[in-house]
Amino acid sequence: MSESSLPAAHQQRSLQQKRIVPPNPEPVIVIDGVTKRFGDFTAVDDVSLTIDRGELFSLLGGSGCGKTTLLRMLAGFETPTKGRILIDGQDMTDVPPYARPVNMMFQSYALFPHMTVEQNIAFGLKQDGMARDAIRARVAEMLDMVELSALGPRKPHQLSGGQRQRVALARALAKRPKVLLLDEPLGALDKKLRERTQLELVNLQCQLGITFVVVTHDQEEAMTMSDRVAIMNQGRILQVDSPHAMYEFPGTRFVAEFFGSINAFEGTIAEDGLTHAVISCPDLDAPVYVNHSVPGYEGSTVWAALRPEKITLSKQPPADPARNVARGVVEDIVYLGGDSTYLVRLESGRRIRVALQNLTRAAEPEVTWDDAVWVSWRPENVVVLTS
Amino acid sequence: MIARAGQWVTEVLQAGGRRLVIAVPFVWLLLFFLAPFAIVAKISLAEFRVGVPPYTPLFEIVEGAWLHIRATLGNYAYLIDDPLYVAAYLSSVKIAAVSTVFALLIGYPMAYGIARSAQPWRNVLLLAVMLPFWTSFLIRVYAWIGILRSNGLLNNFLLWLGVIDEPLVLLNTDLAVYIGIVYSYLPFMILPLYATLEKMDLSLLEAAQDLGCRPWKAFVTVTLPLSLPGIIAGSMLVFIPAVGEFVIPDLLGGPSTLMIGKVLWSEFFNNRDWPVASAVAIAMLVLLVAPIVFFQRYRMRQDEKAREAAL
């Protein structure tokens, strides 16, 4: 499937665009106080979560954070040590995997090597005792959906990585599950193919209206695809939000750092007002002025955090050099094509990341290595975190 | 001169090194398998005579320069004529086939259990499977005499349990031969099965369950077909030597136990009819090799067909 062949409407709806949330969200998965222990190790620690029907939900976290264990509990491959899992209103905690209305797309794809593509897709339908003609029709429909109609009689080892991924997707969707579980669905694909497949997955999810639960370690993937993201660490869910809310309003430093890149400066609240606050950070020359109230009280420790792209860099001092500025020297520039990341060493010795768009084709950028610069930011762009 | 010779050796070792490595075992096979085979084939075409050697020569130089070749297929005709040989072949194949099936039925769960056990246990269990090889095969078969005879371990145990009132006749029966063959060749069934089961991707079973298979059905539809190469390899390793087995039917079998190995032995040593014995050996080899070659051809053709269908 090439990008250009996609209907324009779908292109618009997906990727970063907030999709239309159903008028009254109805939960399809309810995870209620679920804990999973393996011996002494707690993989999932008292997680409660509700996933709505038709949602594309991502579980995001580093390796060993418990996201895969949680997904496997939804599929039925692991039984919770404590807590309940409801799917479509029915308690599924002790229901074996073969009796659950969910299907999974495995990270390794787990295609049956001794069966053809068609037989792989038909496998689940056969288990349900579907009539032969109906199976044939559904398999053809699924192959058409993933645009592999010509490859039905092939064996998995005769397919490319991307084709195998589509077969795995078609097989998991063939039974029309209430929920599709995807374990690192794009992990084995190269970057270009991954980006294209992200788009396709989102489009497919829109068309089918099936709830997708995606496990991923890639924050970019979670950001581009999801309606909502849950960030997990050490078996716990730290925050559940839309990608936009997660990025602009992170609740903790861990979330802020995991979901994108951020510069966090430790400081104390010097002035706490109803509509503004002042934070003094030892690593910054001037106090940080925020035009909203902040959690905490005068003297309590907070972190003033700034996203790299919300900082300005200039050789001239900014208009108001008394607040929200710092001076430093450009130590390194990472050229990324569309934008560049500048690493500026402040006078305090702290380094700050600044992302600037490369808007012109000028051979020599205005600011370059070893330049003395001012960094500054607007008061509304400061994220104040307490932990 | 010496330097050049050294260089030549290095070149030969580098260029021909790979060929050399393959050549050594092939030369070995040629010398110690193919040559004896040719000799046996030659003897099978000769005629019996009293003397040393106890058969007529195939090539003879008679009256000056005439090379006289005297070959006969009479021994083979005799094998077909005398119902003993055909019966012995059929009985050998039957005993070997039944033993293979039982070895498979016992070996498969064992191999499965070993392949699915936790890592430290796996090696211990594998070692236990191979442990009997530390003892001589002959001694292990002899040990079964002690177990199976009428006042042996098994009968005494059953009598002590009260399951039976008088000792069962176990030794010198076909049953004892089955027990002996299954026992002796079980490791050859387990090891190739273990090798295929161990490398199987377990997520395939999870996928099968996820798509609606109960565990038993997942085993039948996924594990079993994927372990087919191991089943075939293990069955071959048991079946082929079992057909020609001599020691086990000789020690554990009875007078009615008819196996080609025993016939071969008595032909060689009792009747001292080397040509007929050789013909028996050659016929056995052909009968065993033919189905294997046929099967291989069939598999290759199937593979090709699958490839053609895919393109």
XYZ file of C-alpha atoms in Angstrom, chain A residues 72 77 97-98 102-104 106 108 110-115 123-124 127 153-154 158 171 175, chain B residues 201 203-204 206-215 217 221-222 225-226 306-307 309-311:
46
model
C -0.505 -11.102 27.968
C -1.567 -16.186 28.629
C -7.034 -17.606 25.845
C -8.980 -19.755 23.365
C -9.673 -10.923 21.717
C -6.896 -11.738 19.289
C -3.247 -10.936 19.441
C 2.632 -11.328 18.224
C 7.544 -12.364 16.344
C 4.192 -16.365 15.214
C 2.985 -17.377 11.756
C 2.623 -21.124 11.374
C 5.583 -22.052 9.185
C 3.995 -25.264 7.879
C 0.895 -23.485 6.586
C -6.790 -21.069 11.113
C -8.860 -19.152 13.654
C -11.469 -23.407 15.030
C -0.512 -19.848 -1.510
C 2.941 -18.815 -0.213
C 8.784 -16.906 1.274
C -4.814 -13.515 10.809
C -12.097 -13.530 13.600
C 8.904 -21.371 18.783
C 4.698 -18.417 20.638
C 3.228 -20.569 17.831
C 0.168 -19.304 22.069
C -0.953 -18.060 18.663
C -2.919 -21.268 18.118
C -4.607 -20.890 21.495
C -5.247 -17.222 20.845
C -7.041 -18.194 17.631
C -9.328 -20.573 19.478
C -7.478 -23.898 19.829
C -7.661 -25.868 23.027
C -4.171 -26.991 24.135
C -5.823 -29.324 19.438
C -2.377 -28.893 14.528
C 0.911 -27.151 15.309
C 3.285 -31.326 12.110
C 6.271 -29.181 13.045
C 4.897 -26.175 -2.960
C 7.532 -23.848 -4.390
C 2.495 -23.146 -6.283
C 4.008 -20.171 -4.498
C 5.492 -18.601 -7.608
